[in-house]
PDB file of C-alpha atoms in Angstrom:
ATOM      1  CA  MET A1179      -7.307 -14.654  14.752  1.00 56.00           C
ATOM      2  CA  LYS A1180      -7.715 -12.932  18.373  1.00 69.00           C
ATOM      3  CA  THR A1181     -10.633 -14.012  20.340  1.00 71.00           C
ATOM      4  CA  LEU A1182     -13.296 -11.571  21.274  1.00 74.00           C
ATOM      5  CA  LEU A1183     -12.140 -11.185  24.686  1.00 83.00           C
ATOM      6  CA  GLN A1184      -8.607 -10.532  23.552  1.00 86.00           C
ATOM      7  CA  LEU A1185     -10.078  -7.947  20.897  1.00 87.00           C
ATOM      8  CA  GLN A1186     -11.837  -6.296  23.781  1.00 90.00           C
ATOM      9  CA  THR A1187      -9.100  -6.223  26.041  1.00 93.00           C
ATOM     10  CA  ALA A1188      -6.669  -4.768  23.518  1.00 95.00           C
ATOM     11  CA  ALA A1189      -9.311  -1.890  22.422  1.00 95.00           C
ATOM     12  CA  GLN A1190      -9.779  -1.067  25.988  1.00 96.00           C
ATOM     13  CA  ASN A1191      -6.194  -0.509  26.575  1.00 96.00           C
ATOM     14  CA  PHE A1192      -5.995   1.427  23.224  1.00 97.00           C
ATOM     15  CA  ALA A1193      -8.716   3.819  23.984  1.00 96.00           C
ATOM     16  CA  ALA A1194      -7.515   4.083  27.795  1.00 96.00           C
ATOM     17  CA  TYR A1195      -4.431   5.906  26.594  1.00 94.00           C
ATOM     18  CA  TYR A1196      -5.430   7.477  23.710  1.00 95.00           C
ATOM     19  CA  LYS A1197      -8.639   9.318  24.511  1.00 93.00           C
ATOM     20  CA  ASP A1198      -6.366  11.960  26.379  1.00 92.00           C
ATOM     21  CA  GLN A1199      -3.699  12.501  23.639  1.00 92.00           C
ATOM     22  CA  THR A1200      -4.069  15.908  21.664  1.00 88.00           C
ATOM     23  CA  ASP A1201      -0.941  16.195  19.374  1.00 85.00           C
ATOM     24  CA  GLU A1202      -1.776  14.722  16.010  1.00 85.00           C
ATOM     25  CA  ARG A1203       1.872  15.329  14.564  1.00 84.00           C
ATOM     26  CA  ARG A1204       3.406  13.567  17.426  1.00 88.00           C
ATOM     27  CA  GLU A1205       1.140  10.895  18.114  1.00 91.00           C
ATOM     28  CA  LYS A1206      -1.210  10.240  14.875  1.00 93.00           C
ATOM     29  CA  ASP A1207       1.392   7.373  13.671  1.00 95.00           C
ATOM     30  CA  THR A1208       1.632   5.392  16.638  1.00 96.00           C
ATOM     31  CA  PHE A1209      -2.281   5.761  17.229  1.00 97.00           C
ATOM     32  CA  TRP A1210      -2.823   4.084  13.777  1.00 98.00           C
ATOM     33  CA  ASN A1211      -0.245   1.510  14.297  1.00 97.00           C
ATOM     34  CA  GLU A1212      -1.456   0.225  17.641  1.00 97.00           C
ATOM     35  CA  PHE A1213      -5.238   0.407  16.334  1.00 97.00           C
ATOM     36  CA  PHE A1214      -4.099  -1.998  13.484  1.00 96.00           C
ATOM     37  CA  ALA A1215      -2.534  -4.086  16.110  1.00 95.00           C
ATOM     38  CA  ILE A1216      -5.645  -4.526  18.155  1.00 95.00           C
ATOM     39  CA  PHE A1217      -6.815  -6.587  15.248  1.00 90.00           C
ATOM     40  CA  GLY A1218      -3.585  -8.392  14.997  1.00 87.00           C
ATOM     41  CA  ILE A1219      -2.636  -6.475  11.895  1.00 89.00           C
ATOM     42  CA  ASP A1220       1.027  -5.122  11.326  1.00 90.00           C
ATOM     43  CA  ARG A1221       0.208  -2.055   9.513  1.00 92.00           C
ATOM     44  CA  LYS A1222       3.376  -1.722   7.883  1.00 92.00           C
ATOM     45  CA  ASN A1223       2.128  -5.057   5.694  1.00 87.00           C
ATOM     46  CA  VAL A1224      -1.053  -3.371   4.714  1.00 88.00           C
ATOM     47  CA  ALA A1225      -1.371   0.232   4.914  1.00 93.00           C
ATOM     48  CA  HIS A1226       0.574   3.390   3.947  1.00 95.00           C
ATOM     49  CA  PHE A1227       1.203   6.678   5.937  1.00 96.00           C
ATOM     50  CA  GLU A1228       0.999   9.893   3.695  1.00 93.00           C
ATOM     51  CA  TYR A1229      -0.156   8.303   0.609  1.00 95.00           C
ATOM     52  CA  PRO A1230       0.016  10.406  -2.253  1.00 94.00           C
ATOM     53  CA  VAL A1231      -2.861  11.714  -4.234  1.00 93.00           C
ATOM     54  CA  LYS A1232      -3.053  13.792  -7.218  1.00 88.00           C
ATOM     55  CA  ASP A1233      -5.800  16.546  -7.521  1.00 84.00           C
ATOM     56  CA  PRO A1234      -7.096  17.461 -11.143  1.00 84.00           C
ATOM     57  CA  ALA A1235      -4.442  20.397 -11.169  1.00 84.00           C
ATOM     58  CA  ASP A1236      -1.778  17.861 -10.482  1.00 85.00           C
ATOM     59  CA  ASN A1237      -1.069  18.927  -7.299  1.00 89.00           C
ATOM     60  CA  THR A1238      -0.120  16.084  -4.280  1.00 92.00           C
ATOM     61  CA  GLN A1239      -1.578  15.726  -1.179  1.00 92.00           C
ATOM     62  CA  PHE A1240      -1.586  12.992   1.178  1.00 95.00           C
ATOM     63  CA  VAL A1241      -3.576  10.872   2.922  1.00 96.00           C
ATOM     64  CA  ASP A1242      -2.883  10.364   6.647  1.00 96.00           C
ATOM     65  CA  ILE A1243      -3.621   6.664   6.283  1.00 97.00           C
ATOM     66  CA  PHE A1244      -4.245   4.253   3.435  1.00 96.00           C
ATOM     67  CA  TRP A1245      -5.361   0.460   2.919  1.00 94.00           C
ATOM     68  CA  GLU A1246      -5.879  -0.136  -0.659  1.00 90.00           C
ATOM     69  CA  GLY A1247      -9.484  -1.477  -1.026  1.00 87.00           C
ATOM     70  CA  ILE A1248     -10.112  -1.513   2.388  1.00 90.00           C
ATOM     71  CA  PHE A1249      -9.770   1.696   4.617  1.00 95.00           C
ATOM     72  CA  LEU A1250      -8.745   5.456   4.747  1.00 98.00           C
ATOM     73  CA  ALA A1251      -8.416   7.709   7.498  1.00 97.00           C
ATOM     74  CA  GLU A1252      -7.807  11.428   8.075  1.00 96.00           C
ATOM     75  CA  HIS A1253      -6.334  12.373  11.592  1.00 96.00           C
ATOM     76  CA  LYS A1254      -6.916  15.727  13.401  1.00 94.00           C
ATOM     77  CA  SER A1255      -5.316  17.241  16.701  1.00 90.00           C
ATOM     78  CA  ALA A1256      -8.002  17.341  19.619  1.00 88.00           C
ATOM     79  CA  ASN A1257     -11.147  19.541  19.002  1.00 83.00           C
ATOM     80  CA  LYS A1258     -10.410  19.900  15.198  1.00 87.00           C
ATOM     81  CA  ASN A1259     -13.456  20.288  13.267  1.00 90.00           C
ATOM     82  CA  LEU A1260     -13.895  16.685  12.412  1.00 94.00           C
ATOM     83  CA  THR A1261     -16.876  17.442   9.892  1.00 94.00           C
ATOM     84  CA  LYS A1262     -14.062  19.224   7.856  1.00 94.00           C
ATOM     85  CA  ALA A1263     -11.837  16.181   8.181  1.00 95.00           C
ATOM     86  CA  LYS A1264     -14.426  14.081   6.662  1.00 96.00           C
ATOM     87  CA  GLU A1265     -14.872  16.269   3.704  1.00 95.00           C
ATOM     88  CA  GLN A1266     -11.161  16.109   3.005  1.00 95.00           C
ATOM     89  CA  ALA A1267     -11.023  12.252   3.246  1.00 96.00           C
ATOM     90  CA  GLU A1268     -13.872  12.207   0.734  1.00 96.00           C
ATOM     91  CA  ARG A1269     -12.090  14.457  -1.757  1.00 95.00           C
ATOM     92  CA  TYR A1270      -9.290  11.762  -1.317  1.00 95.00           C
ATOM     93  CA  LEU A1271     -11.752   9.185  -2.071  1.00 96.00           C
ATOM     94  CA  GLN A1272     -12.892  11.294  -5.338  1.00 94.00           C
ATOM     95  CA  GLU A1273      -9.349  11.653  -6.260  1.00 94.00           C
ATOM     96  CA  ILE A1274      -8.268   8.133  -5.977  1.00 94.00           C
ATOM     97  CA  GLY A1275     -11.618   7.126  -7.695  1.00 93.00           C
ATOM     98  CA  ARG A1276     -10.704   9.229 -10.711  1.00 90.00           C
ATOM     99  CA  THR A1277      -6.741   7.833 -10.705  1.00 90.00           C
ATOM    100  CA  LYS A1278      -7.330   4.291  -9.527  1.00 89.00           C
ATOM    101  CA  PRO A1279     -10.912   3.269  -8.754  1.00 89.00           C
ATOM    102  CA  SER A1280      -9.970  -0.455  -8.176  1.00 84.00           C
ATOM    103  CA  ALA A1281      -7.953   0.795  -5.000  1.00 89.00           C
ATOM    104  CA  LEU A1282     -11.101   2.528  -3.563  1.00 91.00           C
ATOM    105  CA  PRO A1283     -11.609   1.535   0.145  1.00 92.00           C
ATOM    106  CA  GLU A1284     -14.736   0.362   1.440  1.00 89.00           C
ATOM    107  CA  TYR A1285     -14.586   2.449   4.573  1.00 95.00           C
ATOM    108  CA  TYR A1286     -13.070   5.576   5.562  1.00 98.00           C
ATOM    109  CA  ALA A1287     -12.880   7.261   9.050  1.00 98.00           C
ATOM    110  CA  VAL A1288     -11.687  10.527  11.025  1.00 97.00           C
ATOM    111  CA  SER A1289     -10.684  10.913  14.464  1.00 97.00           C
ATOM    112  CA  ASP A1290      -9.320  13.884  16.742  1.00 95.00           C
ATOM    113  CA  PHE A1291      -8.228  10.985  19.248  1.00 95.00           C
ATOM    114  CA  ALA A1292     -10.793  11.325  21.666  1.00 95.00           C
ATOM    115  CA  HIS A1293     -13.663  10.755  18.936  1.00 96.00           C
ATOM    116  CA  PHE A1294     -13.819   8.300  16.038  1.00 97.00           C
ATOM    117  CA  HIS A1295     -16.163   8.395  13.290  1.00 98.00           C
ATOM    118  CA  LEU A1296     -16.517   5.653  10.447  1.00 98.00           C
ATOM    119  CA  TYR A1297     -18.209   5.822   7.160  1.00 97.00           C
ATOM    120  CA  ARG A1298     -19.047   3.028   4.722  1.00 93.00           C
ATOM    121  CA  ARG A1299     -18.325   4.642   1.438  1.00 92.00           C
ATOM    122  CA  VAL A1300     -20.930   3.215  -0.666  1.00 86.00           C
ATOM    123  CA  PRO A1301     -23.979   3.223   1.581  1.00 82.00           C
ATOM    124  CA  GLU A1302     -26.354  -0.056   1.672  1.00 74.00           C
ATOM    125  CA  GLU A1303     -29.913   0.392   2.074  1.00 74.00           C
ATOM    126  CA  GLY A1304     -31.267  -1.427   5.242  1.00 71.00           C
ATOM    127  CA  VAL A1305     -28.047  -1.717   7.204  1.00 70.00           C
ATOM    128  CA  GLU A1306     -25.738   1.197   9.374  1.00 80.00           C
ATOM    129  CA  ASN A1307     -23.619   3.272   7.351  1.00 89.00           C
ATOM    130  CA  GLN A1308     -22.155   5.600   9.704  1.00 93.00           C
ATOM    131  CA  TRP A1309     -20.678   5.107  13.376  1.00 96.00           C
ATOM    132  CA  GLN A1310     -19.936   8.135  15.597  1.00 96.00           C
ATOM    133  CA  PHE A1311     -18.613   7.523  18.924  1.00 96.00           C
ATOM    134  CA  PRO A1312     -16.045   8.407  21.813  1.00 96.00           C
ATOM    135  CA  LEU A1313     -12.952   6.665  21.655  1.00 96.00           C
ATOM    136  CA  GLU A1314     -13.956   4.685  24.874  1.00 95.00           C
ATOM    137  CA  ALA A1315     -16.756   3.017  22.975  1.00 95.00           C
ATOM    138  CA  LEU A1316     -14.502   1.086  20.816  1.00 95.00           C
ATOM    139  CA  PRO A1317     -14.843  -2.051  22.478  1.00 92.00           C
ATOM    140  CA  GLU A1318     -18.434  -1.772  22.289  1.00 91.00           C
ATOM    141  CA  TYR A1319     -18.491  -1.183  18.141  1.00 90.00           C
ATOM    142  CA  ILE A1320     -15.769  -4.009  17.984  1.00 87.00           C
ATOM    143  CA  THR A1321     -18.062  -6.376  19.667  1.00 82.00           C
ATOM    144  CA  ARG A1322     -20.785  -5.483  17.650  1.00 81.00           C
ATOM    145  CA  GLY A1323     -18.811  -6.518  14.321  1.00 78.00           C
ATOM    146  CA  VAL A1324     -18.674  -2.935  12.733  1.00 88.00           C
ATOM    147  CA  PHE A1325     -15.073  -3.536  12.685  1.00 90.00           C
ATOM    148  CA  ASP A1326     -14.921  -6.856  10.901  1.00 81.00           C
ATOM    149  CA  PHE A1327     -13.808  -5.542   7.770  1.00 85.00           C
ATOM    150  CA  MET A1328     -10.242  -5.404   9.317  1.00 86.00           C
ATOM    151  CA  PHE A1329     -10.136  -8.933   9.710  1.00 69.00           C
ATOM    152  CA  GLY A1330     -12.904 -10.934   8.167  1.00 51.00           C
ATOM    153  CA  ILE A1331     -14.363 -11.539   5.021  1.00 53.00           C
ATOM    154  CA  GLU A1332     -13.846  -8.395   3.327  1.00 52.00           C
ATOM    155  CA  ALA A1333     -10.245  -8.121   3.596  1.00 54.00           C
ATOM    156  CA  LYS A1334     -10.067 -11.989   2.591  1.00 55.00           C
ATOM    157  CA  VAL A1335     -12.158 -10.705  -0.616  1.00 54.00           C
ATOM    158  CA  ARG A1336      -9.484  -8.299  -1.235  1.00 53.00           C
ATOM    159  CA  GLN A1337      -6.840 -10.508  -0.817  1.00 56.00           C
ATOM    160  CA  ILE A1338      -8.200 -13.091  -3.290  1.00 55.00           C
ATOM    161  CA  GLN A1339      -8.772 -10.073  -5.689  1.00 51.00           C
ATOM    162  CA  GLU A1340      -5.333  -8.941  -5.273  1.00 51.00           C
ATOM    163  CA  GLU A1341      -3.026 -12.392  -4.895  1.00 50.00           C
ATOM    164  CA  ALA A1342      -5.034 -14.972  -6.626  1.00 48.00           C
ATOM    165  CA  ASP A1343      -3.829 -15.986  -9.925  1.00 45.00           C
ATOM    166  CA  ILE A1344      -6.633 -17.827 -11.720  1.00 47.00           C
ATOM    167  CA  GLN A1345      -3.823 -20.273 -13.294  1.00 42.00           C
ATOM    168  CA  ALA A1346      -2.373 -21.139  -9.960  1.00 42.00           C
ATOM    169  CA  ALA A1347      -4.962 -23.329  -9.332  1.00 54.00           C
ATOM    170  CA  ALA A1348      -4.970 -26.293 -12.344  1.00 62.00           C
ATOM    171  CA  ALA A1349      -8.843 -27.084 -11.712  1.00 70.00           C
ATOM    172  CA  ILE A1350      -9.742 -23.488 -11.740  1.00 74.00           C
ATOM    173  CA  GLY A1351      -7.673 -22.646 -14.580  1.00 72.00           C
ATOM    174  CA  ARG A1352      -9.277 -25.408 -16.624  1.00 78.00           C
ATOM    175  CA  LEU A1353     -12.549 -24.332 -15.679  1.00 82.00           C
ATOM    176  CA  HIS A1354     -11.258 -20.465 -16.500  1.00 81.00           C
ATOM    177  CA  ASP A1355      -9.772 -21.504 -19.816  1.00 81.00           C
ATOM    178  CA  ALA A1356     -13.028 -23.776 -20.922  1.00 84.00           C
ATOM    179  CA  LEU A1357     -15.561 -20.811 -20.275  1.00 87.00           C
ATOM    180  CA  LYS A1358     -13.084 -18.550 -22.100  1.00 86.00           C
ATOM    181  CA  GLU A1359     -12.760 -20.503 -25.428  1.00 86.00           C
ATOM    182  CA  GLU A1360     -16.231 -20.239 -25.478  1.00 84.00           C
ATOM    183  CA  GLY A1361     -15.929 -16.771 -26.900  1.00 85.00           C
ATOM    184  CA  ILE A1362     -19.100 -15.443 -25.398  1.00 87.00           C
ATOM    185  CA  TYR A1363     -18.089 -14.064 -22.201  1.00 87.00           C
ATOM    186  CA  GLU A1364     -16.439 -10.591 -21.253  1.00 84.00           C
ATOM    187  CA  GLU A1365     -13.293 -10.984 -19.782  1.00 79.00           C
ATOM    188  CA  HIS A1366     -14.200  -8.767 -16.607  1.00 80.00           C
ATOM    189  CA  GLU A1367     -17.492 -11.075 -16.126  1.00 85.00           C
ATOM    190  CA  LEU A1368     -15.277 -14.257 -16.445  1.00 86.00           C
ATOM    191  CA  ARG A1369     -12.604 -12.843 -13.953  1.00 82.00           C
ATOM    192  CA  LEU A1370     -15.383 -11.685 -11.462  1.00 86.00           C
ATOM    193  CA  PHE A1371     -17.126 -15.115 -11.699  1.00 90.00           C
ATOM    194  CA  ILE A1372     -13.821 -16.945 -11.243  1.00 86.00           C
ATOM    195  CA  THR A1373     -13.059 -14.818  -8.170  1.00 83.00           C
ATOM    196  CA  ARG A1374     -16.179 -15.456  -6.468  1.00 87.00           C
ATOM    197  CA  LEU A1375     -15.741 -19.153  -6.802  1.00 89.00           C
ATOM    198  CA  LEU A1376     -12.155 -19.006  -5.503  1.00 83.00           C
ATOM    199  CA  PHE A1377     -13.380 -16.833  -2.354  1.00 83.00           C
ATOM    200  CA  LEU A1378     -16.042 -19.672  -2.022  1.00 88.00           C
ATOM    201  CA  PHE A1379     -13.750 -22.491  -2.102  1.00 84.00           C
ATOM    202  CA  PHE A1380     -11.310 -20.459   0.160  1.00 79.00           C
ATOM    203  CA  ALA A1381     -14.072 -20.084   2.541  1.00 80.00           C
ATOM    204  CA  ASP A1382     -14.893 -23.646   2.489  1.00 80.00           C
ATOM    205  CA  ASP A1383     -11.365 -24.322   4.073  1.00 73.00           C
ATOM    206  CA  SER A1384     -11.329 -21.031   6.215  1.00 69.00           C
ATOM    207  CA  ALA A1385     -14.277 -20.884   8.783  1.00 67.00           C
ATOM    208  CA  VAL A1386     -15.772 -17.855   7.008  1.00 73.00           C
ATOM    209  CA  PHE A1387     -19.115 -19.608   6.930  1.00 79.00           C
ATOM    210  CA  GLN A1388     -20.750 -21.447   9.929  1.00 75.00           C
ATOM    211  CA  ARG A1389     -19.256 -24.520   8.778  1.00 80.00           C
ATOM    212  CA  ASN A1390     -16.448 -25.880   6.287  1.00 80.00           C
ATOM    213  CA  TYR A1391     -17.042 -27.545   3.086  1.00 86.00           C
ATOM    214  CA  LEU A1392     -20.592 -25.491   3.005  1.00 91.00           C
ATOM    215  CA  PHE A1393     -20.066 -24.308  -0.882  1.00 92.00           C
ATOM    216  CA  GLN A1394     -18.748 -28.036  -1.760  1.00 90.00           C
ATOM    217  CA  ASP A1395     -21.895 -29.408  -0.233  1.00 91.00           C
ATOM    218  CA  PHE A1396     -23.938 -26.733  -2.339  1.00 93.00           C
ATOM    219  CA  LEU A1397     -22.219 -28.070  -5.770  1.00 92.00           C
ATOM    220  CA  GLU A1398     -22.581 -31.555  -4.676  1.00 90.00           C
ATOM    221  CA  SER A1399     -26.467 -31.101  -4.282  1.00 92.00           C
ATOM    222  CA  CYS A1400     -26.579 -29.230  -7.950  1.00 92.00           C
ATOM    223  CA  LYS A1401     -27.626 -32.475  -9.648  1.00 90.00           C
ATOM    224  CA  GLU A1402     -28.710 -30.938 -12.711  1.00 93.00           C
ATOM    225  CA  THR A1403     -26.360 -29.398 -15.248  1.00 93.00           C
ATOM    226  CA  ASP A1404     -28.763 -27.220 -16.980  1.00 93.00           C
ATOM    227  CA  THR A1405     -29.725 -25.418 -13.700  1.00 94.00           C
ATOM    228  CA  LEU A1406     -26.407 -25.322 -12.227  1.00 95.00           C
ATOM    229  CA  GLY A1407     -25.730 -21.343 -13.529  1.00 95.00           C
ATOM    230  CA  ASP A1408     -29.163 -19.997 -12.181  1.00 96.00           C
ATOM    231  CA  LYS A1409     -28.544 -21.840  -8.842  1.00 96.00           C
ATOM    232  CA  LEU A1410     -25.107 -20.314  -8.735  1.00 96.00           C
ATOM    233  CA  ASN A1411     -26.568 -16.574  -9.470  1.00 95.00           C
ATOM    234  CA  GLN A1412     -29.374 -17.303  -6.884  1.00 96.00           C
ATOM    235  CA  LEU A1413     -26.380 -18.232  -4.232  1.00 96.00           C
ATOM    236  CA  PHE A1414     -24.588 -15.059  -5.370  1.00 95.00           C
ATOM    237  CA  GLU A1415     -27.697 -12.845  -5.196  1.00 94.00           C
ATOM    238  CA  PHE A1416     -28.194 -14.334  -1.409  1.00 94.00           C
ATOM    239  CA  LEU A1417     -24.606 -13.619  -0.386  1.00 93.00           C
ATOM    240  CA  ASN A1418     -25.319 -10.046  -1.339  1.00 90.00           C
ATOM    241  CA  THR A1419     -28.233  -9.907   0.778  1.00 90.00           C
ATOM    242  CA  PRO A1420     -28.253  -8.444   4.194  1.00 86.00           C
ATOM    243  CA  ASP A1421     -29.380 -10.896   6.893  1.00 83.00           C
ATOM    244  CA  GLN A1422     -32.718  -8.928   7.822  1.00 83.00           C
ATOM    245  CA  LYS A1423     -33.489  -8.749   4.078  1.00 88.00           C
ATOM    246  CA  ARG A1424     -33.364 -12.507   3.431  1.00 90.00           C
ATOM    247  CA  SER A1425     -36.650 -14.541   2.961  1.00 89.00           C
ATOM    248  CA  LYS A1426     -37.488 -17.397   4.966  1.00 88.00           C
ATOM    249  CA  THR A1427     -37.294 -19.580   1.904  1.00 88.00           C
ATOM    250  CA  GLN A1428     -33.943 -18.177   0.915  1.00 85.00           C
ATOM    251  CA  SER A1429     -32.478 -18.437   4.446  1.00 83.00           C
ATOM    252  CA  GLU A1430     -33.444 -21.980   4.807  1.00 87.00           C
ATOM    253  CA  LYS A1431     -32.352 -23.085   1.216  1.00 88.00           C
ATOM    254  CA  PHE A1432     -28.941 -21.658   1.410  1.00 92.00           C
ATOM    255  CA  LYS A1433     -28.521 -22.065   5.265  1.00 90.00           C
ATOM    256  CA  GLY A1434     -25.002 -21.238   6.639  1.00 90.00           C
ATOM    257  CA  PHE A1435     -24.070 -18.787   4.028  1.00 91.00           C
ATOM    258  CA  GLU A1436     -23.589 -15.461   5.947  1.00 88.00           C
ATOM    259  CA  TYR A1437     -23.940 -12.256   4.208  1.00 86.00           C
ATOM    260  CA  VAL A1438     -20.839 -10.817   2.401  1.00 83.00           C
ATOM    261  CA  ASN A1439     -20.584  -7.158   2.525  1.00 71.00           C
ATOM    262  CA  GLY A1440     -17.400  -6.741   0.610  1.00 64.00           C
ATOM    263  CA  GLY A1441     -19.103  -5.862  -2.572  1.00 74.00           C
ATOM    264  CA  LEU A1442     -17.952  -9.045  -4.432  1.00 82.00           C
ATOM    265  CA  PHE A1443     -21.152 -10.363  -5.216  1.00 88.00           C
ATOM    266  CA  LYS A1444     -23.116  -7.108  -5.825  1.00 86.00           C
ATOM    267  CA  GLU A1445     -22.697  -6.984  -9.434  1.00 86.00           C
ATOM    268  CA  ARG A1446     -25.635  -9.020 -11.516  1.00 89.00           C
ATOM    269  CA  LEU A1447     -23.710 -11.683 -13.841  1.00 91.00           C
ATOM    270  CA  ARG A1448     -25.419 -13.131 -16.820  1.00 91.00           C
ATOM    271  CA  THR A1449     -25.989 -16.994 -16.145  1.00 93.00           C
ATOM    272  CA  PHE A1450     -23.161 -19.134 -16.989  1.00 94.00           C
ATOM    273  CA  ASP A1451     -24.072 -22.177 -19.016  1.00 92.00           C
ATOM    274  CA  PHE A1452     -22.177 -25.315 -18.308  1.00 92.00           C
ATOM    275  CA  THR A1453     -21.483 -28.755 -20.148  1.00 91.00           C
ATOM    276  CA  ALA A1454     -21.462 -31.739 -17.905  1.00 90.00           C
ATOM    277  CA  LYS A1455     -17.875 -31.951 -17.967  1.00 88.00           C
ATOM    278  CA  GLN A1456     -17.541 -28.367 -16.751  1.00 88.00           C
ATOM    279  CA  HIS A1457     -19.896 -29.311 -14.141  1.00 90.00           C
ATOM    280  CA  ARG A1458     -17.639 -31.987 -13.089  1.00 87.00           C
ATOM    281  CA  ALA A1459     -14.831 -29.886 -12.979  1.00 84.00           C
ATOM    282  CA  LEU A1460     -16.377 -27.238 -10.939  1.00 87.00           C
ATOM    283  CA  ILE A1461     -16.951 -29.762  -8.181  1.00 85.00           C
ATOM    284  CA  ASP A1462     -13.429 -31.034  -8.848  1.00 80.00           C
ATOM    285  CA  CYS A1463     -12.014 -27.511  -8.014  1.00 79.00           C
ATOM    286  CA  GLY A1464     -12.797 -27.910  -4.259  1.00 71.00           C
ATOM    287  CA  ASN A1465     -10.109 -30.437  -4.004  1.00 63.00           C
ATOM    288  CA  PHE A1466      -7.450 -27.899  -5.135  1.00 54.00           C
ATOM    289  CA  ASP A1467      -4.501 -26.865  -2.832  1.00 46.00           C
TER     290      ASP A1467
END
């Protein structure tokens, strides 16, 4: 991942060139390719230009740029109405939600080169949900963490949800099978529970939180099998709580676990009950490759 200084420099160079561009047709694709490059991302590997979307009348429209589950953008020429562009983007989101809800991006944006408007698709209480600024201010907003979803936790959540095969890791697979055999958990809640565990074990090895092996240490500290499910639910709720809304008691209890705003921990799951063998298997999951 790039350093903050590298990000700022790349964003400054990007803004200096594109703030005075005017022609959407000629410069739009290059604009977005280079926007992704600021974050060290090859756009071709993750996002599509002119992504087709069907409306209720079966007419096909095309989204300017679409990164499944993460980001959607509409681009206009200079001095075009960005309010109308936002409405157009929201219509695309509505159609994607109708035809493929799992692909809905968490963020969407509109731009006319000189201006950049970014929105969170599902507003969250107590945090910023929209950012409108001149393109020259892009480095400032990157510094503030507004664009962390481009390379941070949310992208990793999506990567896990898209690519992680539950059976690929033997330890996780055994735990999944043991819980499934009980026949009391719905497939959705079981898969979401396992996906959360995969993310937390991934985070342990990837410097997502303040230090590595934070989740493994948490599991090791849960000595009582009959309270493990409750403690996991408390952790999930904490991970879904923005910093400014966390209590001092909870912040101390789960010190080091940062807010995960990708929606992975938003849904409330029932408490999973574990046997002593399953408890041990969960701890052992931290050792899979």
